[in-house]
Coordinates of C-alpha atoms in Angstrom, one line a residue:
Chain A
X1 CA 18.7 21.4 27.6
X2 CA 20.5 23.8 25.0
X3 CA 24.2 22.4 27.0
X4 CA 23.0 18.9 26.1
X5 CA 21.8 19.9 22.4
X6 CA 25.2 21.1 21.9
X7 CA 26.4 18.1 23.2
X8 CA 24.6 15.5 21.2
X9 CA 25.6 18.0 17.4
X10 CA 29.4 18.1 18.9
X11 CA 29.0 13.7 18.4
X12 CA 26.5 14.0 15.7
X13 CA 29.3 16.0 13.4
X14 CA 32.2 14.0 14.8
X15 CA 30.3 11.1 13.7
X16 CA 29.4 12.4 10.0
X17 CA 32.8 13.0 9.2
X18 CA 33.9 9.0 10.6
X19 CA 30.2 6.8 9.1
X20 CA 28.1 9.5 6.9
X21 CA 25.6 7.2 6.9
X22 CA 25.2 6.5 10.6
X23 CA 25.6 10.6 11.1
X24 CA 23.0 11.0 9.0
X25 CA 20.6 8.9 10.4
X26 CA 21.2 10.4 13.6
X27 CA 21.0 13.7 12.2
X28 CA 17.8 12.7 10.9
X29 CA 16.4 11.4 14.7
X30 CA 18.0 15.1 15.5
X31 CA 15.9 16.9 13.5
X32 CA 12.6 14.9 13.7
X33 CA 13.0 16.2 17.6
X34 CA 14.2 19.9 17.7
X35 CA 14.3 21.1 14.3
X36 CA 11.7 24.4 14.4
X37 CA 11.2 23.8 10.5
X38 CA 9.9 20.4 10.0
X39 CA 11.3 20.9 6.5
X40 CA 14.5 20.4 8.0
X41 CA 13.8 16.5 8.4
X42 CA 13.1 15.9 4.9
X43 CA 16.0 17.8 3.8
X44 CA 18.2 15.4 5.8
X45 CA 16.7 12.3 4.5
X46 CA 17.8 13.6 0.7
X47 CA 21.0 14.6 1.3
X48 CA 21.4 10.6 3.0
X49 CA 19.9 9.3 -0.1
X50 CA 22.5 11.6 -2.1
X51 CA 25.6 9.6 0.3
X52 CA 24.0 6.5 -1.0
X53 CA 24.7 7.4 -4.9
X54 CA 27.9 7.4 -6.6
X55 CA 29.8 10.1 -5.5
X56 CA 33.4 11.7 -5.7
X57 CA 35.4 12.3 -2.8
X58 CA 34.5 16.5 -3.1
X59 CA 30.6 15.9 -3.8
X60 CA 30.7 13.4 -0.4
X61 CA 32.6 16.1 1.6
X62 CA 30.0 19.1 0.3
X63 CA 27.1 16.5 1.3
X64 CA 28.5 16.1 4.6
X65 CA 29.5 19.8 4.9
X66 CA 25.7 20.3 3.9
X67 CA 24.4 18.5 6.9
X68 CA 27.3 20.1 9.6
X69 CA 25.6 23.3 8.7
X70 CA 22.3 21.5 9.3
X71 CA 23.3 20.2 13.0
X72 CA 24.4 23.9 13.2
X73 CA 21.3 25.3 12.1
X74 CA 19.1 23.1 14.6
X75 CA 21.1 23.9 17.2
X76 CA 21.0 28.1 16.8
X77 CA 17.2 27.6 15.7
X78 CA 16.2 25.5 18.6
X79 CA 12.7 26.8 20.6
X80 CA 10.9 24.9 22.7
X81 CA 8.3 26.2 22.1
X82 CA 8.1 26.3 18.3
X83 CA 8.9 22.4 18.2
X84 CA 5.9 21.7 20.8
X85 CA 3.7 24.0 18.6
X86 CA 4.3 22.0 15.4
X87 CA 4.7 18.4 17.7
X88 CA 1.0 20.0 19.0
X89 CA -0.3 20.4 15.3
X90 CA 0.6 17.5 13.7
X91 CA -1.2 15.4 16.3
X92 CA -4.2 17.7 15.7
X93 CA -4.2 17.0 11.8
X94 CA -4.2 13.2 12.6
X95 CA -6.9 13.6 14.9
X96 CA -8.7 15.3 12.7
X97 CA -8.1 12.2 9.6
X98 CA -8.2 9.4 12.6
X99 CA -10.3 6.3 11.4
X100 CA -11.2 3.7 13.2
X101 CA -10.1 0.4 12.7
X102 CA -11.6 -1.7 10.6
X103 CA -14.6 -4.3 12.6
X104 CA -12.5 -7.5 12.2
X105 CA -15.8 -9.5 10.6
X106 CA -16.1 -12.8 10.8
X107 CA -15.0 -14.2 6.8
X108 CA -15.2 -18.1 7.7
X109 CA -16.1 -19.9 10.7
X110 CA -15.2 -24.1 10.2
X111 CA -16.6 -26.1 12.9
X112 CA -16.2 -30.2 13.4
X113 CA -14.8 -31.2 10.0
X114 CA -13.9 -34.6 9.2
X115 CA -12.3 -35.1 6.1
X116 CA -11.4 -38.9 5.2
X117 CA -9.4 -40.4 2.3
X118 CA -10.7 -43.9 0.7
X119 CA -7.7 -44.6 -0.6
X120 CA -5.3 -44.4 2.9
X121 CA -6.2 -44.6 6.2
X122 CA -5.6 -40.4 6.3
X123 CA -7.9 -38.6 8.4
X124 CA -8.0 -34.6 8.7
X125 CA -10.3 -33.5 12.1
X126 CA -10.9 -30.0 13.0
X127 CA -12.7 -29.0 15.8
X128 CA -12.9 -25.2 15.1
X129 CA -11.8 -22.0 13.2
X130 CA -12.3 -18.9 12.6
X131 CA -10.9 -16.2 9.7
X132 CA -11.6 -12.9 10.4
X133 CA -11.3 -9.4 8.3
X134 CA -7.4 -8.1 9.1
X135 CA -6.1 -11.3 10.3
X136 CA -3.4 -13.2 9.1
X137 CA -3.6 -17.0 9.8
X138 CA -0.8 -19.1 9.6
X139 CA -1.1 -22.6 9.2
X140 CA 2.2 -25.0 9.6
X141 CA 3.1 -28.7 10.3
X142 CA 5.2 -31.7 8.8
X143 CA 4.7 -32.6 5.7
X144 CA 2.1 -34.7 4.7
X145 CA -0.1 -33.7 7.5
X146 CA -3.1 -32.3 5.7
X147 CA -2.0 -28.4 5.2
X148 CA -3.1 -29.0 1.6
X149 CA -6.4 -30.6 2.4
X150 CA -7.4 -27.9 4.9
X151 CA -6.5 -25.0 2.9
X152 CA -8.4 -27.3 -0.1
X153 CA -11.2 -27.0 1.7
X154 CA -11.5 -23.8 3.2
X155 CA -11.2 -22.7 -0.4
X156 CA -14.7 -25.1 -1.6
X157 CA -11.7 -26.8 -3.5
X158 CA -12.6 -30.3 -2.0
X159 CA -16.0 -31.3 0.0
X160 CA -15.8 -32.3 3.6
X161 CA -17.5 -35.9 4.8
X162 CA -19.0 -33.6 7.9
X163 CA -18.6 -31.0 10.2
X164 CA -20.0 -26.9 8.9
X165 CA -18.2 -24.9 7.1
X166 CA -19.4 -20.9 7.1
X167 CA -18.6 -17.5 5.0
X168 CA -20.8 -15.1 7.2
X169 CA -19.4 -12.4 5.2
X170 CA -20.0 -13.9 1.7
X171 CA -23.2 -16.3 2.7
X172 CA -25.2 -14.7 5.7
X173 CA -28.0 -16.9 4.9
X174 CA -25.7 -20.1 4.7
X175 CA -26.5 -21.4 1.6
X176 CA -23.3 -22.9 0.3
X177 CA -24.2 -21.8 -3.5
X178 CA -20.5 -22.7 -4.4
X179 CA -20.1 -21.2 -7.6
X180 CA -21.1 -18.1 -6.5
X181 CA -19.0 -18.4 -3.0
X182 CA -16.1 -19.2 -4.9
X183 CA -16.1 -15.8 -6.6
X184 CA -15.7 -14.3 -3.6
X185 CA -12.8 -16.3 -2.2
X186 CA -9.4 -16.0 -4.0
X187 CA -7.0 -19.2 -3.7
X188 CA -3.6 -19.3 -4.8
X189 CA -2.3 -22.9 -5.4
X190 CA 0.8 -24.2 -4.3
X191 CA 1.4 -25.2 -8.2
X192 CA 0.7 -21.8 -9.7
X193 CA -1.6 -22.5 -12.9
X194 CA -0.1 -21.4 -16.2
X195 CA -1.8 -19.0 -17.8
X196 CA -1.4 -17.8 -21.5
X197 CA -1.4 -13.9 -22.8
X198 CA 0.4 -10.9 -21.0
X199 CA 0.3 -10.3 -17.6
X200 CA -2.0 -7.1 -18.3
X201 CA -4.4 -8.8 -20.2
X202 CA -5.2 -11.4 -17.6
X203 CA -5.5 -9.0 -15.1
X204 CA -8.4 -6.9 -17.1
X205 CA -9.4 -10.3 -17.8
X206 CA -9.7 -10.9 -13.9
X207 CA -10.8 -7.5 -13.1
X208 CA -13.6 -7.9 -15.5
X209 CA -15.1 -11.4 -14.6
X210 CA -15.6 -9.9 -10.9
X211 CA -17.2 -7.1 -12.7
X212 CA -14.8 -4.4 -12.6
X213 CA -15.0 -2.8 -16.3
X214 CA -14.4 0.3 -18.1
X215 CA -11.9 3.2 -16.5
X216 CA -12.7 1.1 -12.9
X217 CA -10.9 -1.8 -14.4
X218 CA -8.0 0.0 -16.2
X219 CA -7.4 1.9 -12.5
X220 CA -7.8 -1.3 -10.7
X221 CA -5.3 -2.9 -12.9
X222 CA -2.9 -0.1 -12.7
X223 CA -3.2 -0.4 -8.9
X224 CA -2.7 -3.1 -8.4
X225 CA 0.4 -3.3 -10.8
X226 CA 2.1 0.0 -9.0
X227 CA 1.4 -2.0 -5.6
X228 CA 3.2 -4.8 -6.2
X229 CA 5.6 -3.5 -8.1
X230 CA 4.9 -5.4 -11.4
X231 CA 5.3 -2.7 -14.2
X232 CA 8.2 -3.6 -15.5
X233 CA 6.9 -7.0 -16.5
X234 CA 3.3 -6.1 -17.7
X235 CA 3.5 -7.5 -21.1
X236 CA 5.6 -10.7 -20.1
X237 CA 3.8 -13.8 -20.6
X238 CA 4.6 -16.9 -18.5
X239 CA 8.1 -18.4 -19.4
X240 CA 9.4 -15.2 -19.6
X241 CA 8.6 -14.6 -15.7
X242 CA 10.9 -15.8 -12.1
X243 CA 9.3 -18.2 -9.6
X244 CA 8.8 -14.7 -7.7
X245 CA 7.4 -12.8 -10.0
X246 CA 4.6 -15.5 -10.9
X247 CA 3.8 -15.8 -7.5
X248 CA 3.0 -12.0 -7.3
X249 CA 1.4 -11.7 -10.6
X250 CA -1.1 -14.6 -8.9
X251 CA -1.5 -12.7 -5.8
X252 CA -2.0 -9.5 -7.8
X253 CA -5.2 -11.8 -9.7
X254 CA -6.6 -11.9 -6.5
X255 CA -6.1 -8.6 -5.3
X256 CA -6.9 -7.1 -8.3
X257 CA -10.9 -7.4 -7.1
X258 CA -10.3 -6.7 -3.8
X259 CA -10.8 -10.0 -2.1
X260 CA -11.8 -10.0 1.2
X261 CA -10.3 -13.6 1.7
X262 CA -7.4 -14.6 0.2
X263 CA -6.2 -18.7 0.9
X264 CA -2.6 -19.0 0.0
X265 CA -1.0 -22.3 -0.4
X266 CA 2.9 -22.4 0.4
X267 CA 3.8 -19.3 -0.9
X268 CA 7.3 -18.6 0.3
X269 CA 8.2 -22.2 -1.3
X270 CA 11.0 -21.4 -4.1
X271 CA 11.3 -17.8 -2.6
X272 CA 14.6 -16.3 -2.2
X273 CA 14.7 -14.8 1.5
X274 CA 14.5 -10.6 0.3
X275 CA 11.3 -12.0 -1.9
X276 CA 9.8 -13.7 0.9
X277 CA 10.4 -11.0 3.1
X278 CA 8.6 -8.5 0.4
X279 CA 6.0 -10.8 -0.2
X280 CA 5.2 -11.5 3.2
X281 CA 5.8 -7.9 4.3
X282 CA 2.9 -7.1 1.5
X283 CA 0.5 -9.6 2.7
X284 CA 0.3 -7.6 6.1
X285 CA -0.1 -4.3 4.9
X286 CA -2.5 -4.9 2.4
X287 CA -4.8 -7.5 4.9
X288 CA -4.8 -4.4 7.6
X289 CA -5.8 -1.6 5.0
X290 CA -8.2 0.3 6.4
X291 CA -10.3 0.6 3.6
X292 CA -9.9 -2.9 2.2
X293 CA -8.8 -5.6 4.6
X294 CA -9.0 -8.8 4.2
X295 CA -8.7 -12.0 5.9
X296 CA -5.5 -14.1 4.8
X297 CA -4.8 -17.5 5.4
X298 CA -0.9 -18.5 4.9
X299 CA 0.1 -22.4 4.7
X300 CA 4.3 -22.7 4.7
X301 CA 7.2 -24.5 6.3
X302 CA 8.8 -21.2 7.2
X303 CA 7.7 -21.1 10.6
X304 CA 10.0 -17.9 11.4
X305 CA 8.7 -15.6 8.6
X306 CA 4.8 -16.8 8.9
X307 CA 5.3 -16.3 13.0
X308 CA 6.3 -13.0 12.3
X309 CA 3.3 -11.7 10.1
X310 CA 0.7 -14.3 11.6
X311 CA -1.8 -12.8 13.9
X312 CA -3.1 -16.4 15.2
X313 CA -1.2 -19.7 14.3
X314 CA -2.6 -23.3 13.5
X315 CA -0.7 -26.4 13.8
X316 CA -1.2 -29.4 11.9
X317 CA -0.7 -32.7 13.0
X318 CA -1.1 -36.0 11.2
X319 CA -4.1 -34.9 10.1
X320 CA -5.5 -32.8 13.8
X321 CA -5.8 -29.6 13.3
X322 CA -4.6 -27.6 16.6
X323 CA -5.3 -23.8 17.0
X324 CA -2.5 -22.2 19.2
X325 CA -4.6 -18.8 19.3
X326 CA -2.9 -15.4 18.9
X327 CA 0.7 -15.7 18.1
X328 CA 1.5 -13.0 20.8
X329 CA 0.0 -15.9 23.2
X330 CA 1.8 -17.9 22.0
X331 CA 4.3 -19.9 24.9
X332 CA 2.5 -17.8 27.3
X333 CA 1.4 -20.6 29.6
X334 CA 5.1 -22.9 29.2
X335 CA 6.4 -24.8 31.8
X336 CA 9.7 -24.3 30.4
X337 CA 12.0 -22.0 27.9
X338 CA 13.5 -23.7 25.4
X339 CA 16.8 -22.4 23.4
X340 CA 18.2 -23.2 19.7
X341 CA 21.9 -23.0 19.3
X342 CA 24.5 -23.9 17.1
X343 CA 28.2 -23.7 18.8
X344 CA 32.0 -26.0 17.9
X345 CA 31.2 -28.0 21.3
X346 CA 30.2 -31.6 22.0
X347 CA 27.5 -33.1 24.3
X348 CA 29.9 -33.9 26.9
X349 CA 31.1 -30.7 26.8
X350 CA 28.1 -28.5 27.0
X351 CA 27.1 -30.6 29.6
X352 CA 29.8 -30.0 31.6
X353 CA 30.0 -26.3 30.4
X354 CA 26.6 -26.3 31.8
X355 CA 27.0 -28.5 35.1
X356 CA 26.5 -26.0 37.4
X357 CA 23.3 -23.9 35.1
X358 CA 19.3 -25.2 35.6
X359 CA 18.9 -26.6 31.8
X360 CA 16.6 -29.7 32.0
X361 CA 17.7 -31.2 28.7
X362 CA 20.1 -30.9 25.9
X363 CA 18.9 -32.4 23.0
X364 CA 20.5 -32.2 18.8
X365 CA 17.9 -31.7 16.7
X366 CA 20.9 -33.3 13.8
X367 CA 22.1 -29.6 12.8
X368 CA 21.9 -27.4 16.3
X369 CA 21.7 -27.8 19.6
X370 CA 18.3 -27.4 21.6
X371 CA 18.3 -26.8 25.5
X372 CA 15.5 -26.6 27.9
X373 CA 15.5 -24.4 31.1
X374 CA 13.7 -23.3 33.8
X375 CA 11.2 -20.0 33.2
X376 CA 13.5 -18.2 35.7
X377 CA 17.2 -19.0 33.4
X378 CA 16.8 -16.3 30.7
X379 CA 18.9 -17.0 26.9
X380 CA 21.0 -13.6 28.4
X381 CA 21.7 -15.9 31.7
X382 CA 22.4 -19.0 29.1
X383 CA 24.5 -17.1 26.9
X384 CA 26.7 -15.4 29.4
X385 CA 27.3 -18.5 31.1
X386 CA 28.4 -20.8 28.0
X387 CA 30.7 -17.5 26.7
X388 CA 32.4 -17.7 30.5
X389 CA 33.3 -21.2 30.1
X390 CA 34.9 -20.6 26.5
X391 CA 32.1 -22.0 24.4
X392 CA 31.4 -19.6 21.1
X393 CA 27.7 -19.7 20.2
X394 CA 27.8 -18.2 17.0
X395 CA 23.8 -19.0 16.1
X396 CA 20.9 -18.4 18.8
X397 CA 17.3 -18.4 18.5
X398 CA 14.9 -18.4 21.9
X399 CA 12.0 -20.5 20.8
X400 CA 10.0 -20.1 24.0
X401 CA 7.0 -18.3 22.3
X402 CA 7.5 -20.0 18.9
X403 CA 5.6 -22.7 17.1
X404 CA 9.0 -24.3 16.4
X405 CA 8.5 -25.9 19.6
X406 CA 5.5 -28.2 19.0
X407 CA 8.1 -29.9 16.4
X408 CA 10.1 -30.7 19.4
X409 CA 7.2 -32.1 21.2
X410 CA 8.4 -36.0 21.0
X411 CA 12.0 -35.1 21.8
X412 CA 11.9 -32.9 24.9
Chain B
X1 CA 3.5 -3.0 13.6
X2 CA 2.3 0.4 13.4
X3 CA -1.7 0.7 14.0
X4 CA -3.3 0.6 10.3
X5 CA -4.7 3.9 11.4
X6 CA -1.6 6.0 13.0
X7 CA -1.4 8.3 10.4
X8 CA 1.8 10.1 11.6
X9 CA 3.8 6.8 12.3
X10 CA 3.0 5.2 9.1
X11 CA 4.3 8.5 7.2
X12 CA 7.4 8.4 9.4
X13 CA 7.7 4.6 8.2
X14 CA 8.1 6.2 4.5
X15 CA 10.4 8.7 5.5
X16 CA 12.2 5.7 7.4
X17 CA 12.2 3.6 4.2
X18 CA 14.1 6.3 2.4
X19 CA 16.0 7.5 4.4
X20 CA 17.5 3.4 4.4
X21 CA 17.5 3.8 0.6
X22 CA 14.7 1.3 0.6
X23 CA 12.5 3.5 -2.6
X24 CA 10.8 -0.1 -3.6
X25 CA 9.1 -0.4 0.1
X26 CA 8.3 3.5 0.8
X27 CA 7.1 3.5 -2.9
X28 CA 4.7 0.6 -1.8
X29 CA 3.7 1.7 1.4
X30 CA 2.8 5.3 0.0
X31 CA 0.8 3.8 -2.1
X32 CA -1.0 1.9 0.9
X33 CA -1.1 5.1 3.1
X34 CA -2.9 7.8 0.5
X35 CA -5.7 4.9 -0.2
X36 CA -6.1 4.5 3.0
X37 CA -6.2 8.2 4.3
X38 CA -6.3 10.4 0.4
X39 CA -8.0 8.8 -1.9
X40 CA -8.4 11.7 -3.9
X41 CA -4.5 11.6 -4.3
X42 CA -4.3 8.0 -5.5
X43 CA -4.0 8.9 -9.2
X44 CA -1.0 11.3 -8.4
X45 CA 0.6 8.8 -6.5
X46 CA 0.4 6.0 -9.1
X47 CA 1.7 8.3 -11.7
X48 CA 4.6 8.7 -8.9
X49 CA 4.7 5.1 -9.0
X50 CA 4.8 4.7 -13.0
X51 CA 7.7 7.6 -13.2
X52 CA 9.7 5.3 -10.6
X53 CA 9.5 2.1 -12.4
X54 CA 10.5 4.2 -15.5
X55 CA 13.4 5.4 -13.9
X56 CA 14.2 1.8 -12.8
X57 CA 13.6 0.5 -16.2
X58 CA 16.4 3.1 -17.4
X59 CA 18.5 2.0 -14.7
X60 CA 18.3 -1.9 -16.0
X61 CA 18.4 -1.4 -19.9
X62 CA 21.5 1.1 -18.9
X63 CA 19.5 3.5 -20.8
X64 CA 21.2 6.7 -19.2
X65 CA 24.1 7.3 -17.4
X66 CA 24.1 6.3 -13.5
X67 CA 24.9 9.6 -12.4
X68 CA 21.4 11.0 -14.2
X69 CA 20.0 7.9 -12.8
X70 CA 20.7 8.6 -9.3
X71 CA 19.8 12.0 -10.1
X72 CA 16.5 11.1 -11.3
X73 CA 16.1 8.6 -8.7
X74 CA 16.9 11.8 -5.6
X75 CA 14.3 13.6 -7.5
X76 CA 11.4 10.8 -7.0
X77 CA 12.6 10.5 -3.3
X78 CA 11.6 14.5 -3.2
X79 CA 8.4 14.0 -4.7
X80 CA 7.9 11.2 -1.9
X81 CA 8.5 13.9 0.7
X82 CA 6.1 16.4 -1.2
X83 CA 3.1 14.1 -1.7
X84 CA 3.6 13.4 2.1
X85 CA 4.0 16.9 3.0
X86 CA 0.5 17.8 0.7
X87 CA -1.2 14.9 2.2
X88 CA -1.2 16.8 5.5
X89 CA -1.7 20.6 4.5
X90 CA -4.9 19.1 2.5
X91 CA -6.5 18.0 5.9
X92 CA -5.2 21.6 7.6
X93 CA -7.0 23.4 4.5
X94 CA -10.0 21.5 4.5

């Protein structure tokens, strides 16, 4: 063990000295496993956030000197047995702190809704759903195939012509009293309303009509400003804000009285893609908070990102609603994989670069390529065999277990 | 995703985020992990979180020199560390 810890700090220092960066994040992985001195760890991690800052050309080499006597350190400090005592101690602490997660409580159960238009011959059905405390529901389809209607409705926005609609949570005794049901359930619009004052003020304001006053309000409005990061523009008023920011100063209204359903319209819509990821990224940690989940519904045309936070996924289909079930079900019983890939080559050449692989169908989708294959021809197997007969894929997504593949449905 | 309740992986997630110079995202997800498992250390955590944006702020308005601000900015990282660190000696003391 001690020859191969030797090893791994001779590559560890050769590589500080070539990529800082990369040597310290291995340094880092270094110390989290045989540093005796957990302290160790942490002082890694700031002298890595030091390489990211403006340095000189000395104060990088002392940095990097700094963590070559670190490697050095671990090495000549190394026990066994201290590591294992402090790896045996720290799982005792969490034991001791361990909750449970939270009961995933039923929030809204919708059962048999019809919802018909007079004016067009629209019709939205929906046979059954369920929202539930520490979920994340995505809900996608074309355009103009109901989303709106559906989330309008979960959200008492617009009545149903039949079919029962349920907030166990809110309502046990199923009264539908909407006024009072709608305090409970926060919906953000895909057109955000505009609202007038400074962002602080309407978050009191908020706070205060779900009655949250006094030093419970200021806290919760400082909370919820720290948490999603909106300090710097408390005393902004509308037209001073981004599309991003309004989106999280609505989001923070809502969490601001710790809804335990939140219906969100589109939200990633005039998103740039490190907002989206932020805002998404938020909307999962905050509906699996132990101490205050929530259940989140998610309408949007990025299948991708909502896939990738979603814990079930609905489809919506000129007006049917579909439930796919859990997304990590999801493609679980397919007859076939199915690729996405963009590459120079034509149809006739693909096909014949692929004469002698098990694809069923190559189809253009107008912008990439989309190929169907047997279960047993893997995107590795695909991949290697289009790069040996000299065609360069240079985009690939495997949408086997993706919801992108009901768009298809028509095509393949 | 890390269990809601894996206390020691969602403190390595912090560490993580810093370590990738990602202070916005281990800022938020301290935040997240002491309500969830301190509450009695939510205040000194959002005063953590106020100092931040005020060093952010400076950063923006080119109030001080980027050197000071990176300086400043190291020293919140440390108090990151130390609130995580404090978080888990309050459990062995109690």
């Amino acid at each position: 063990m001690i020859e191969q810890l030797h090893q791994r700090a001779v590559a560890i220092r050769q590589i500080l000295r070539k990529h800082p960066k990369r040597g310290a994040d291995l340094l880092m992985n270094f110390a989290r496993r045989f540093a005796a001195n957990p302290q160790v760890e942490d002082d890694v991690i700031l002298y890595k956030v030091r390489l990211s800052s403006v340095l000189s050309t000395a104060e990088k080499q002392d940095v990097i000197d700094q963590m070559e006597q670190i490697v050095d350190a671990i090495v000549r400090d190394y026990n066994p047995d201290a590591v294992k005592a402090h790896i045996e101690k720290e799982s005792a602490l969490a034991q001791v702190i361990r909750r449970q997660l939270p009961p995933d409580d039923l929030v809204l159960t919708a059962k048999n809704i019809v919802k018909r238009y007079a004016s067009s011959d629209f019709t939205l059905r929906l046979d059954h759903l369920e929202l539930r405390l520490g979920q994340i529901t995505g809900l996608v389809g074309e355009n103009a195939t109901g989303k709106t209607t559906l989330i309008r409705i979960l959200a008492g926005d617009l009545a149903t012509d039949s079919g029962t609609l349920q907030y166990p949570l809110f309502d046990p005794e199923n009264k539908l009293d909407w006024p009072q049901l709608k305090e409970q359930i926060a919906y953000v619009p895909q057109e955000l309303p505009r609202w007038h004052g400074a962002l602080r003020d309407n978050l009191s304001y908020e706070a205060a009509l779900h009655g949250i006053k006094g030093t419970e309000n200021r806290k919760a409005v400082d909370y919820i400003v720290q948490r999603l990061g909106l300090a710097l523009h408390l005393d902004k008023d509308w037209t001073e804000l981004s599309g991003g920011y309004k989106l999280r100063f609505a989001l923070a209204k809502a969490l601001v009285w710790k809804a335990k359903l939140l219906i969100i319209d589109e939200p990633l819509a005039f998103l740039d893609v490190k907002t989206q990821l932020v805002v998404l990224n938020d909307l999962q940690n905050l509906a699996k908070s132990l101490r205050h989940p929530m259940a989140v519904i998610i309408s949007s045309q990025h299948l991708h990102e909502t896939e990738s936070v979603a814990d079930q996924m609905l489809f919506m289909r000129d007006g049917q609603l579909e439930n796919l079930g859990k997304t990590i079900d999801l493609g679980a019983k397919r007859k076939e994989n199915t690729f996405e890939l963009d590459c120079p080559a034509n149809y006739s050449e693909l096909q014949q670069a692929l004469e002698n692989f098990p694809y069923f169908q190559i189809w253009n989708n107008g912008m990439q390529w989309i190929i169907t294959t047997p279960l047993s021809a893997s995107g590795s197997d695909l991949l290697q065999h289009l790069s040996v007969h000299g065609i360069n894929v240079y985009y690939y997504r495997d949408l086997s277990r993706s919801v992108k593949t009901k768009f298809y449905e028509g095509n393949l | 995703m890390i269990p809601a309740n894996d206390i020691l992986g969602r403190r390595n997630e912090i560490k993580d985020c810093i370590a990738a110079d990602n202070m916005d995202e281990a800022m938020r997800r301290l935040i997240d992990f002491i309500r969830d498992f301190f509450e009695s250390m939510e205040d000194e955590v959002l005063l953590l979180s106020r100092d931040y944006h005020a060093v952010l702020k400076m950063e923006r308005m080119r109030l001080e020199p980027i050197e000071q601000i990176e300086r400043l900015k190291g020293h919140i990282a440390n108090r990151v560390l130390a609130t995580l660190k404090a978080a888990l000696h309050q459990i062995e003391h109690s």
